[in-house]
Short mmCIF file of N, CA and C in Angstrom, two decimals:
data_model
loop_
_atom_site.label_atom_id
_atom_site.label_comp_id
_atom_site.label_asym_id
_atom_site.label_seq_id
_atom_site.Cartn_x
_atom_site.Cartn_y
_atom_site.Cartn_z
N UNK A 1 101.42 185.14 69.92
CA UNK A 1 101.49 183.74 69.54
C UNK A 1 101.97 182.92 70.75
N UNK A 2 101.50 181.83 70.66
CA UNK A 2 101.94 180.99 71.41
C UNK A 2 102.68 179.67 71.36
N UNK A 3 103.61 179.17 71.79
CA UNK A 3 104.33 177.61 71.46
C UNK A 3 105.13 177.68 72.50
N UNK A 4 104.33 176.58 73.49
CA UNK A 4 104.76 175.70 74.82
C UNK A 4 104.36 174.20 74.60
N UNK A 5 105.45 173.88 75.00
CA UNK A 5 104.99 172.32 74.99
C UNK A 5 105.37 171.76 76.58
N UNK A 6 104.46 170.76 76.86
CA UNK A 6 104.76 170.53 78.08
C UNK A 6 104.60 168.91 78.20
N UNK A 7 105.83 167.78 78.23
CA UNK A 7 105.20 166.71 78.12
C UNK A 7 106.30 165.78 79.68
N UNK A 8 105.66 164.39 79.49
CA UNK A 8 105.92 163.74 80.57
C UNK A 8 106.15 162.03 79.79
N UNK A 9 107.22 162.20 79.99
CA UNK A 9 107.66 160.23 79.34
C UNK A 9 109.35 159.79 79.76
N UNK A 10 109.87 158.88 79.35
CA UNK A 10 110.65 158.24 79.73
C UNK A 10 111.78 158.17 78.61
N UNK A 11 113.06 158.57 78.84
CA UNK A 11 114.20 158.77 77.70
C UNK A 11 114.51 157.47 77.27
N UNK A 12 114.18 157.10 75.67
CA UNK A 12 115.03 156.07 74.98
C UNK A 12 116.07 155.41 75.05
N UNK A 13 116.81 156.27 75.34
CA UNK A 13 118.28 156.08 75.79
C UNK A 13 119.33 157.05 76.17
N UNK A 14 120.11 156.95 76.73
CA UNK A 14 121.09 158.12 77.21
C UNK A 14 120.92 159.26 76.71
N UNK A 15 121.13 160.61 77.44
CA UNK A 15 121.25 161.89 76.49
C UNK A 15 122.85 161.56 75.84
N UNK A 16 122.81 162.54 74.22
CA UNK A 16 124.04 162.56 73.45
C UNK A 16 124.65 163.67 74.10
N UNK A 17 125.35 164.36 74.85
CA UNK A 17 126.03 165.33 75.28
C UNK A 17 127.31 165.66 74.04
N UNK A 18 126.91 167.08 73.35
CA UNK A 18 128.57 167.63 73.11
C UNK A 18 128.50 168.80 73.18
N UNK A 19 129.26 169.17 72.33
CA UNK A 19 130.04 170.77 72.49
C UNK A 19 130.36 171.02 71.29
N UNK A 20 129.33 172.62 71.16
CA UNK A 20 129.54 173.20 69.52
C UNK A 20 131.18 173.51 69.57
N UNK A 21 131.40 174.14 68.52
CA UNK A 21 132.69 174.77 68.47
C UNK A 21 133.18 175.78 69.32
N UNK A 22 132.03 176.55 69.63
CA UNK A 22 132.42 177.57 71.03
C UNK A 22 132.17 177.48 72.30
N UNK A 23 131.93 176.06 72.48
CA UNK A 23 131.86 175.78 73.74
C UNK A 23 131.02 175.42 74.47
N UNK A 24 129.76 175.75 73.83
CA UNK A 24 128.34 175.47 74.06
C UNK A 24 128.00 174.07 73.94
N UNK A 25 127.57 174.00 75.28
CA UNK A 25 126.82 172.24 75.39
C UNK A 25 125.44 172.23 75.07
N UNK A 26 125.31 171.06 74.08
CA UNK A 26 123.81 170.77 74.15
C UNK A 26 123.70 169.86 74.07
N UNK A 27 122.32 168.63 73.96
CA UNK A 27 122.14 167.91 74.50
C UNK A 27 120.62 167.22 73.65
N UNK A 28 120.58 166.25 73.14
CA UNK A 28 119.75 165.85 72.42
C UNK A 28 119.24 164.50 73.21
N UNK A 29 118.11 163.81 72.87
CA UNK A 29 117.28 162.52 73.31
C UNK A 29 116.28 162.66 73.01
N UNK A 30 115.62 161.27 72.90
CA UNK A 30 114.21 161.03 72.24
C UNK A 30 113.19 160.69 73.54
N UNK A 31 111.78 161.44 73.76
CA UNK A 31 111.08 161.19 74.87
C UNK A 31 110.11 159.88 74.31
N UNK A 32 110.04 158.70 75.00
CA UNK A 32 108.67 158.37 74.34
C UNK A 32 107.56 158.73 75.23
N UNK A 33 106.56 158.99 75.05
CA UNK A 33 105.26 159.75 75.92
C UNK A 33 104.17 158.40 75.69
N UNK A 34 103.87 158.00 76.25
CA UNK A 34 102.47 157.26 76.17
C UNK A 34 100.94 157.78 75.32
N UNK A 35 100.68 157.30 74.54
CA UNK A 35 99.04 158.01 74.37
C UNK A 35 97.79 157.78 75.26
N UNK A 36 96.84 158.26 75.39
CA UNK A 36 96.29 158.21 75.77
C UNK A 36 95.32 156.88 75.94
N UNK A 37 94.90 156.51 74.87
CA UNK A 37 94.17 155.11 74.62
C UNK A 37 94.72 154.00 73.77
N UNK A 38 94.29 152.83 74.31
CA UNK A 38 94.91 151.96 73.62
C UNK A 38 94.41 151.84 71.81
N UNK A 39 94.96 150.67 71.10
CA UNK A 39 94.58 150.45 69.93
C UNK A 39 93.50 149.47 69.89
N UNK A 40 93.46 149.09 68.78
CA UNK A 40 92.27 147.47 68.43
C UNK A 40 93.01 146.35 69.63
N UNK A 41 94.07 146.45 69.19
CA UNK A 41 94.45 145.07 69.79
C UNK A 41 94.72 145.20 71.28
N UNK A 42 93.98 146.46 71.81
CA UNK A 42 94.91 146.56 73.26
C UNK A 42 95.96 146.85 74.11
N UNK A 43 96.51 147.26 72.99
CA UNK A 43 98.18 147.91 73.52
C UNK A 43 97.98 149.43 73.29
N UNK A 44 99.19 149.79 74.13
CA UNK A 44 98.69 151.44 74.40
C UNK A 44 100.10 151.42 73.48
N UNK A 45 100.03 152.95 72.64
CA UNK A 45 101.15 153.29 71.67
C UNK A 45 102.14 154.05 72.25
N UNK A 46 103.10 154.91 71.72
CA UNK A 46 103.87 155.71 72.54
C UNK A 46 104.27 156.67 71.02
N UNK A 47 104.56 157.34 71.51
CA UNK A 47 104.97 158.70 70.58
C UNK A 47 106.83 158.95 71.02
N UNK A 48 107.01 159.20 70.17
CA UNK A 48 108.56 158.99 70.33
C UNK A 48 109.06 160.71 69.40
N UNK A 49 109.14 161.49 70.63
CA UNK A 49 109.40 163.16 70.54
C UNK A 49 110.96 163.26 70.72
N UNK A 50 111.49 164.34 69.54
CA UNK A 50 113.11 164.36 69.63
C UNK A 50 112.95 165.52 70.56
N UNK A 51 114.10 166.08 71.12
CA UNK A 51 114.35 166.69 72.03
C UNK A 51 115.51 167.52 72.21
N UNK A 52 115.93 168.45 72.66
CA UNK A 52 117.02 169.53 72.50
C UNK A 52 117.54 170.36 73.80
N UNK A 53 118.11 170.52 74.41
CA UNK A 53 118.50 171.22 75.25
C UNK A 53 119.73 171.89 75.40
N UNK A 54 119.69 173.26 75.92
CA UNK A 54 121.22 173.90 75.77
C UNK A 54 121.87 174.35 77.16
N UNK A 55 123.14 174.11 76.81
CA UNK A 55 124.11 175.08 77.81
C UNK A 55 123.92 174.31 78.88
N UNK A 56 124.21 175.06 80.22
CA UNK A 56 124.42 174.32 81.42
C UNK A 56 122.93 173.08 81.76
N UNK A 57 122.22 173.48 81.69
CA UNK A 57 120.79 172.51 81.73
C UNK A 57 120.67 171.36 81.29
N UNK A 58 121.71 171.50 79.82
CA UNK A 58 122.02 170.31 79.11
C UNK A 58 122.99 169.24 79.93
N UNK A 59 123.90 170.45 80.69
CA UNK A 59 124.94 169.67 81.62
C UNK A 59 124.30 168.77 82.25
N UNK A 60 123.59 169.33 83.20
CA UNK A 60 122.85 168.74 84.03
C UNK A 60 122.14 167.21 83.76
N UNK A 61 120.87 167.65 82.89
CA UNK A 61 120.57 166.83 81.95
C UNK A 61 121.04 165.71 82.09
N UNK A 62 122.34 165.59 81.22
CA UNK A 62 122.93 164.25 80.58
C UNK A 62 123.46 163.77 81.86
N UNK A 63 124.17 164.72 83.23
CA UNK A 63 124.59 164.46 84.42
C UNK A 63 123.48 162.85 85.08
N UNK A 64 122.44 163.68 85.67
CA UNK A 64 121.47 163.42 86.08
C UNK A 64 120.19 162.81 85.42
N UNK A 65 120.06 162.06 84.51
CA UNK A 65 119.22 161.21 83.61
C UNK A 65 120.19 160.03 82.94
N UNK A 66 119.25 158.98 82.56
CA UNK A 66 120.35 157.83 81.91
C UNK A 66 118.57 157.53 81.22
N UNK A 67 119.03 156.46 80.62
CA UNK A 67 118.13 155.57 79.58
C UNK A 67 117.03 155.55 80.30
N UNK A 68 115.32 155.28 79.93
CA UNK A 68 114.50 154.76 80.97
C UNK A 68 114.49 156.25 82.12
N UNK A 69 114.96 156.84 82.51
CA UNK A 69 114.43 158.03 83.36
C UNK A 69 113.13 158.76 82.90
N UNK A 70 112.20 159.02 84.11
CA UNK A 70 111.20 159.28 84.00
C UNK A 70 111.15 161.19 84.12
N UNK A 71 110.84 161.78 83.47
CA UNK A 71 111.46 163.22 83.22
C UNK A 71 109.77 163.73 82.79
N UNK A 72 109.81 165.25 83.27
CA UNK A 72 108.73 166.33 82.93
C UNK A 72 109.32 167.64 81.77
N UNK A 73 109.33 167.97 81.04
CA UNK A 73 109.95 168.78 80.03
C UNK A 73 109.09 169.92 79.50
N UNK A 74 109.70 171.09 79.77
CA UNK A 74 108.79 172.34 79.19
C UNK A 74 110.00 173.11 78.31
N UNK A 75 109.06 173.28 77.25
CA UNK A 75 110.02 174.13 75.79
C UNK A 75 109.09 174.47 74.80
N UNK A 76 109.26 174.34 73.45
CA UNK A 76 108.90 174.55 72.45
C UNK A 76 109.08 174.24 71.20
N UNK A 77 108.09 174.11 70.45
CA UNK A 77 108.61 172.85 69.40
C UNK A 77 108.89 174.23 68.62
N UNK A 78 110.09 173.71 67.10
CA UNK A 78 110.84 174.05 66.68
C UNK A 78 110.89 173.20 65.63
N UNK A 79 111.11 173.98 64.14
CA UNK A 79 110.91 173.19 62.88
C UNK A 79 112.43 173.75 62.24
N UNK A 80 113.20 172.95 62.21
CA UNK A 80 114.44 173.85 61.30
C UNK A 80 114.71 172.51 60.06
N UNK A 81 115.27 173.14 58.80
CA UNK A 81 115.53 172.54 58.24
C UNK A 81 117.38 172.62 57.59
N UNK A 82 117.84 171.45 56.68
CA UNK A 82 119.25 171.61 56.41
C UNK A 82 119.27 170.76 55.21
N UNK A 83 120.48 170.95 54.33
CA UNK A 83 120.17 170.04 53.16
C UNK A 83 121.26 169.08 53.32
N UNK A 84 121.20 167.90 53.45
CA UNK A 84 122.15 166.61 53.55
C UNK A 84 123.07 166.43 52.50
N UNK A 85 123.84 165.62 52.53
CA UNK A 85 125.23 165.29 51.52
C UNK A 85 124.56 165.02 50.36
N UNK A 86 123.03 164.26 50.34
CA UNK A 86 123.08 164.22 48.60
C UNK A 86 122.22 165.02 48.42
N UNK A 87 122.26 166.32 48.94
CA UNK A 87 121.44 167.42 48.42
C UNK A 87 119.97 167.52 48.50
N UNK A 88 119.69 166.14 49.32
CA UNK A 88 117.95 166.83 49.83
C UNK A 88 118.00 167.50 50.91
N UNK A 89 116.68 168.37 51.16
CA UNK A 89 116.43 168.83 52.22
C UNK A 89 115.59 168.19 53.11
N UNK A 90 116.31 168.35 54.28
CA UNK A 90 115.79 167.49 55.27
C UNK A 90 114.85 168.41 56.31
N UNK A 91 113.93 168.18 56.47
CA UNK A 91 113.32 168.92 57.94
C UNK A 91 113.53 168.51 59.21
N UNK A 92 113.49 168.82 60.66
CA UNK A 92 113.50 168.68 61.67
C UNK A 92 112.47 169.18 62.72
N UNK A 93 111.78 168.21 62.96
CA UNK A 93 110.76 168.83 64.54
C UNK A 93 111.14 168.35 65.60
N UNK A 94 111.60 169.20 66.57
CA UNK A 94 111.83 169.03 68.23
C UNK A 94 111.28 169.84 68.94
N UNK A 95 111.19 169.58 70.19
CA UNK A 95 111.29 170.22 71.38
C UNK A 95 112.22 171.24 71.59
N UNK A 96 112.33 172.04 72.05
CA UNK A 96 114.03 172.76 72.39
C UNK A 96 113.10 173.21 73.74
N UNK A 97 114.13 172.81 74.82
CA UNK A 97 113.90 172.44 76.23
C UNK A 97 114.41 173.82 76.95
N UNK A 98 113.31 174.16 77.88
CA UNK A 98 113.37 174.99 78.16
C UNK A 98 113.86 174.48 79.69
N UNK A 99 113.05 173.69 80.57
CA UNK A 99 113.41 173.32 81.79
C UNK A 99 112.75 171.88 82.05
N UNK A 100 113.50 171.34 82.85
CA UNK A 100 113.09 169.54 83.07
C UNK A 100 112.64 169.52 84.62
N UNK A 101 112.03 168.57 84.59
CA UNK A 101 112.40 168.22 86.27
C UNK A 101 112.69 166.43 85.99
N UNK A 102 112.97 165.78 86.95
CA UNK A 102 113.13 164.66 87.38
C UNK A 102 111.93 163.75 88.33
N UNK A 103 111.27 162.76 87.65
CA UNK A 103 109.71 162.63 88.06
C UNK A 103 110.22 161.68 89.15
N UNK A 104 110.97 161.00 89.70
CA UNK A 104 111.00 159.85 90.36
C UNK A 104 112.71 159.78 91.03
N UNK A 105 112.36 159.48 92.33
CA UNK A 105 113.75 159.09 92.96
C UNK A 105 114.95 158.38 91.94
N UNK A 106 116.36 158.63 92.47
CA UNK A 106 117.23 157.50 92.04
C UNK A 106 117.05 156.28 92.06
N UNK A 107 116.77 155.80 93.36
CA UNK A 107 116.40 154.14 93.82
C UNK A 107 115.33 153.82 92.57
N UNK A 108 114.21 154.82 92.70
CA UNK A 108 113.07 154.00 91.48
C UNK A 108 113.35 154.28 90.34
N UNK A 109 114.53 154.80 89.67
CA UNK A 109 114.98 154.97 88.34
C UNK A 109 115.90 153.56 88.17
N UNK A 110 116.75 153.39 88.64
CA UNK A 110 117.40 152.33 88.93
C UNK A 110 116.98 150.98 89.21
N UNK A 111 115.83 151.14 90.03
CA UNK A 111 114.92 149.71 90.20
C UNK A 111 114.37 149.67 88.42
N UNK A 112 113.45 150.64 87.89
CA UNK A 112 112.60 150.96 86.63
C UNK A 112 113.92 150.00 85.64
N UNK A 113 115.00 150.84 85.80
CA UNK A 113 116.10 150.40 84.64
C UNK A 113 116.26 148.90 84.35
N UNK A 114 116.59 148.34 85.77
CA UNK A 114 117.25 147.30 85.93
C UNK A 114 116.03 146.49 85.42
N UNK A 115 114.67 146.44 85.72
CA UNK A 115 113.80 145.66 85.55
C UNK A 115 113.10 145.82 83.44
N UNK A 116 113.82 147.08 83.23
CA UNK A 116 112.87 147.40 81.98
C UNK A 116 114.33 147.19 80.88
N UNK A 117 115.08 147.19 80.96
CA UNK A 117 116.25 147.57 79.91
C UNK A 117 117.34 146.46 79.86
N UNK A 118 118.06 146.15 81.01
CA UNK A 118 118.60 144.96 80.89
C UNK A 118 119.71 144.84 79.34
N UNK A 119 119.44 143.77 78.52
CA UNK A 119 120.00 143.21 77.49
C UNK A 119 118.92 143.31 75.85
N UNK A 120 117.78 142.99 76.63
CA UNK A 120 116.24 143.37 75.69
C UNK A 120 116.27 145.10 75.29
N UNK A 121 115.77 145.42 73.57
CA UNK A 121 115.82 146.67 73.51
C UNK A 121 114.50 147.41 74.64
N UNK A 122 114.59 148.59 74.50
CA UNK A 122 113.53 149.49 75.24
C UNK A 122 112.35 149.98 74.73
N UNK A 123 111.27 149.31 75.10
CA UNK A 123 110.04 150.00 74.14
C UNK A 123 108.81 150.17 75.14
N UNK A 124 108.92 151.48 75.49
CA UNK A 124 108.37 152.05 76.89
C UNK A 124 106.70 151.46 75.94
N UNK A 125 106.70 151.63 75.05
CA UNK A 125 104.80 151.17 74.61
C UNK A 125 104.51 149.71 74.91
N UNK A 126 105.72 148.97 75.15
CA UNK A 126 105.58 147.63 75.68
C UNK A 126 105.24 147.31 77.48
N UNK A 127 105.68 148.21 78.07
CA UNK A 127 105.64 147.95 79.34
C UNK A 127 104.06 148.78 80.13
N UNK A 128 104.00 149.56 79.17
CA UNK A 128 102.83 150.68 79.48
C UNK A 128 101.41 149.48 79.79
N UNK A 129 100.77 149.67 81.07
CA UNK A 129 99.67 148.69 81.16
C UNK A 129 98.49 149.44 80.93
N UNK A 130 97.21 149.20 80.94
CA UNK A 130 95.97 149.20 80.83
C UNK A 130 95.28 150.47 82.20
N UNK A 131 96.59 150.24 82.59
CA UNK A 131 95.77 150.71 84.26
C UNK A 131 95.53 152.42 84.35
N UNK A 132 95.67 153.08 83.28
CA UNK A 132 95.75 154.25 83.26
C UNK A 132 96.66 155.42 84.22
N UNK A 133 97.02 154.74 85.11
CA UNK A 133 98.15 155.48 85.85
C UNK A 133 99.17 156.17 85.27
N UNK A 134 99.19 157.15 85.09
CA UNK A 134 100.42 158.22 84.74
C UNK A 134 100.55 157.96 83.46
N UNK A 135 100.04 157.99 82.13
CA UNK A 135 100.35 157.10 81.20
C UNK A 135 100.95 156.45 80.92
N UNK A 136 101.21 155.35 82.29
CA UNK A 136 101.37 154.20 82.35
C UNK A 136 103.04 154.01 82.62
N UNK A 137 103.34 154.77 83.29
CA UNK A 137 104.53 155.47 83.74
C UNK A 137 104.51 156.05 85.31
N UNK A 138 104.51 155.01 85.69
CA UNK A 138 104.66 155.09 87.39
C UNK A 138 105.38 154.40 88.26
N UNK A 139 107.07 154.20 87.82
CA UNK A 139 107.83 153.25 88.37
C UNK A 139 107.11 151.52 88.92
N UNK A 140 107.56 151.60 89.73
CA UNK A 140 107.47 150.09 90.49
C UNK A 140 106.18 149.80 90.13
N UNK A 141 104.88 150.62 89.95
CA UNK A 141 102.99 150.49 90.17
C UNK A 141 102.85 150.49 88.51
N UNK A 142 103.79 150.60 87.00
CA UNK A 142 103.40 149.99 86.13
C UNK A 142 103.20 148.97 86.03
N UNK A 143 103.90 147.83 86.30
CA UNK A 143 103.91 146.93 86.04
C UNK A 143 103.17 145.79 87.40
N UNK A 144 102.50 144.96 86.66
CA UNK A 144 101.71 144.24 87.81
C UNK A 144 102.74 143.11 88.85
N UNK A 145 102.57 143.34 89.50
CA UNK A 145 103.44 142.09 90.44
C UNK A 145 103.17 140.94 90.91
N UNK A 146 103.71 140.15 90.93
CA UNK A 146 103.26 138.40 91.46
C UNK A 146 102.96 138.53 92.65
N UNK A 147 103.73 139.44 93.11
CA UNK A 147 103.22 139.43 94.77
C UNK A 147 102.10 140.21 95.61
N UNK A 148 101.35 139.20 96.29
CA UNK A 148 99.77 139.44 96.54
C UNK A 148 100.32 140.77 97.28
N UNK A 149 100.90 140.81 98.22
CA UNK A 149 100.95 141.87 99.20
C UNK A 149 101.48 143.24 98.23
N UNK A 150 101.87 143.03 97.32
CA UNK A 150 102.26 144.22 96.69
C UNK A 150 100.44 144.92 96.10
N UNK A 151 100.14 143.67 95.43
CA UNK A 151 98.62 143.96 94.77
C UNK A 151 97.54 144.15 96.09
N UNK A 152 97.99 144.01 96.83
CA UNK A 152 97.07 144.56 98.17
C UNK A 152 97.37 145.85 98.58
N UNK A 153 98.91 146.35 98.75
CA UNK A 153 99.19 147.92 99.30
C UNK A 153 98.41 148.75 97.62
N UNK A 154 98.65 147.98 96.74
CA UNK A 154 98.38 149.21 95.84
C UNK A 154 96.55 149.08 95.46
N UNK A 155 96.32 148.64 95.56
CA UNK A 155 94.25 148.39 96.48
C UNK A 155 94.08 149.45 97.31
N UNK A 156 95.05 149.35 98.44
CA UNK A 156 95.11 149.85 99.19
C UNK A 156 95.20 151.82 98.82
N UNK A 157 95.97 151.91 98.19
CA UNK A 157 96.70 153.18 97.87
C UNK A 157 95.65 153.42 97.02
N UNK A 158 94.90 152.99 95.89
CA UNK A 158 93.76 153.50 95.30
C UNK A 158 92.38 153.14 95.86
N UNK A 159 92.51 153.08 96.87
CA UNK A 159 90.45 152.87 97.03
C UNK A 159 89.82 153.11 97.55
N UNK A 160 90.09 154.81 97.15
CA UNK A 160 89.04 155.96 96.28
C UNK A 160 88.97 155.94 95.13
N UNK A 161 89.55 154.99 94.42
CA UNK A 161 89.57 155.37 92.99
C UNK A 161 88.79 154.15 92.32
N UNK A 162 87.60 154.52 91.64
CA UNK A 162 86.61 153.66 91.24
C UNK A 162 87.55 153.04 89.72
N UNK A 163 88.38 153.88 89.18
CA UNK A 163 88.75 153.26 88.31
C UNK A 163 90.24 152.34 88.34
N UNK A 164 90.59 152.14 89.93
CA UNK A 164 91.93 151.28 89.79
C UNK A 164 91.73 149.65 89.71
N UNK A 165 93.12 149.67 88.99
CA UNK A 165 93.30 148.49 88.53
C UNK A 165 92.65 146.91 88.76
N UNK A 166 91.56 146.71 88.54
CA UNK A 166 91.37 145.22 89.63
C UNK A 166 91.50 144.19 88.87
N UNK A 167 92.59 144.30 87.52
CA UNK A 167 93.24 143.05 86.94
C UNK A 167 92.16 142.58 86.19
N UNK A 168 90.52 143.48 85.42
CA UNK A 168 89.85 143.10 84.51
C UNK A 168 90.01 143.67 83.85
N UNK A 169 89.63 143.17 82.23
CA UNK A 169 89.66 144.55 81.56
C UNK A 169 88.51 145.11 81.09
N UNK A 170 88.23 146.46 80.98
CA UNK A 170 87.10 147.11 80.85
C UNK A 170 86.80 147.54 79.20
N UNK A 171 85.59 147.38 78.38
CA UNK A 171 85.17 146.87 77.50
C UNK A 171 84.33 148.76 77.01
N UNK A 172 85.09 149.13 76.33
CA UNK A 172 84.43 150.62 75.77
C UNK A 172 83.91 150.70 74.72
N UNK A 173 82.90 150.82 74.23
CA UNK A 173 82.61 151.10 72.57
C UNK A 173 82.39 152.31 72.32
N UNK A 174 82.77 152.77 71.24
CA UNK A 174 83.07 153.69 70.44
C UNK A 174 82.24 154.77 71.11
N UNK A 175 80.63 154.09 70.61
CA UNK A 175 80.03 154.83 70.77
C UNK A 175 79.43 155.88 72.74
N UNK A 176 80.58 154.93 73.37
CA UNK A 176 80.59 155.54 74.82
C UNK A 176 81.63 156.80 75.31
N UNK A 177 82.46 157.23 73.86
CA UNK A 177 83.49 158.08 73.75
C UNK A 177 82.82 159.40 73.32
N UNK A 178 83.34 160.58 74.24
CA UNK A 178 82.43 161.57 74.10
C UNK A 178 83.08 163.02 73.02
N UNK A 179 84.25 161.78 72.14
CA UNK A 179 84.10 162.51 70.56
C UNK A 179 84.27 161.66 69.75
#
């Protein structure tokens, strides 16, 4: 059998860091992941995956990530269930994290933060553009910039790429989707 999961998105908000009773750290947060295509109206959605991690990794983790960090995550989803105070049973699907990496410098986590989080809540499906880049998760190159010379280096940086961004939007019907 098999169950790997392997995904790539941006943390909701802080990891919860504690400590079972014996000492064991773990470490919970919600990924949101981008989908793939947008909706009717043009906005791209986001999937919002709970998440789990143990022991020293978890340390790390909560060390080295804050809100808005752009993170790679390999584990396995995991269904447990428990019955709550008024006696229903509740289910649970997560991730339980096997190993992370860190997708993006400090400086561009920190630039990402300051520009995406602020005082306004966080809704990574809001900032996600059209441009298909990373699902839409590519620090500083999500979001379009006022400044020509910025929209010129990044011309620049894609063009080999017949499908980057040139600020139109491109018009698909259904029937040009090959399921």
């Amino acid at each position: 059998m098999i169950n790997r999961a392997v995904l790539v998105g941006r943390l909701t908000r802080d990891p919860d860091l504690k400590y079972t009773a014996s000492g064991v750290a773990v470490a919970t947060f919600t990924l949101a992941v981008n989908r793939q295509f947008t909706n009717r109206q043009g906005e791209r959605e986001a999937d919002f995956i709970n998440c789990v991690i143990w022991r020293k990794p978890a340390e790390n983790f909560a060390n080295f990530t804050h809100k808005g960090s752009l993170i790679g995550i390999d584990g396995r989803i995991q269904t447990r269930s428990y019955e709550n105070q008024q006696g229903t049973r509740v289910y649970v699907t997560e991730i339980v994290v096997d190993n992370f990496s860190l997708l993006e410098s400090k400086s561009q986590s920190e630039q990402y933060r300051q520009q995406h989080t602020g005082d306004q809540s966080f809704n990574p499906a809001a900032n996600s553009s059209s441009n298909g880049n990373n699902n839409g998760f590519t620090g500083s190159q999500a979001t379009k910039s006022p400044n020509p010379s910025n929209q010129n280096q990044q011309a620049k940086n894609n063009s080999g790429d017949p499908f980057a961004d040139s600020g139109q939007q491109i018009d698909i019907s259904d029937d040009d989707l090959p399921f």
